[in-house]
């Protein structure tokens, strides 16, 4: 996907996650969506920084990079929702585009993708982005409802990590 698709995905995700985490049509929902929007959109754009250095869809499009963003809020107590933007960027590139990404870079440059995608210049790129975003929101709703709350207070995890010298 192109930058426009990743921004669209991030904005729609943030709005949807705002309703998932704080259901309702009130100020609390709007506040939650506002809190989530910047980190998710920044995370959704971050992997494409590798267009300026390194090799695009390799250097910052890998599971080791995602692991850093997953660990960051536990270790430092901030950037809680950035990992969602990074993860959904990967999903959009794997499922929504034809090329795929090098999930195991720097260990392997093999790119993984699915035949379901479209080219970034396709007239269907925005539609594919919206459909994939809907599937992602459904998955996040299921995780939030049945597995673990996405509205995590990570201060306890940060204190535990500090206890281990992290």
Short mmCIF file of C-alpha atoms in Angstrom, two decimals, residues 1 4 11 13 25 30 32 50 52-53 58-59 68 78 85 91 95-96 106 108 112 118 122 130 145 148 152:
data_model
loop_
_atom_site.label_atom_id
_atom_site.label_comp_id
_atom_site.label_asym_id
_atom_site.label_seq_id
_atom_site.Cartn_x
_atom_site.Cartn_y
_atom_site.Cartn_z
CA UNK A 1 0.00 0.00 0.00
CA UNK A 4 -2.28 7.41 1.74
CA UNK A 11 -7.15 6.86 11.12
CA UNK A 13 -8.27 1.99 13.17
CA UNK A 25 -21.06 8.28 21.63
CA UNK A 30 -13.84 10.93 21.65
CA UNK A 32 -9.97 7.74 23.83
CA UNK A 50 13.02 2.68 5.26
CA UNK A 52 14.86 7.04 3.07
CA UNK A 53 17.53 4.56 4.16
CA UNK A 58 12.97 -5.07 4.31
CA UNK A 59 14.82 -2.85 6.80
CA UNK A 68 10.85 -3.64 19.64
CA UNK A 78 4.79 4.87 26.86
CA UNK A 85 0.03 0.90 13.75
CA UNK A 91 -0.88 -6.72 7.53
CA UNK A 95 -2.53 -8.93 2.44
CA UNK A 96 -3.34 -5.74 0.56
CA UNK A 106 17.94 -9.14 8.55
CA UNK A 108 16.39 -13.49 5.45
CA UNK A 112 6.07 -12.89 2.26
CA UNK A 118 -3.55 -5.05 -5.51
CA UNK A 122 -4.81 0.37 -8.38
CA UNK A 130 -11.02 -0.24 4.09
CA UNK A 145 -13.66 -8.75 24.35
CA UNK A 148 -7.15 -9.12 26.96
CA UNK A 152 -4.01 -1.66 29.37
#
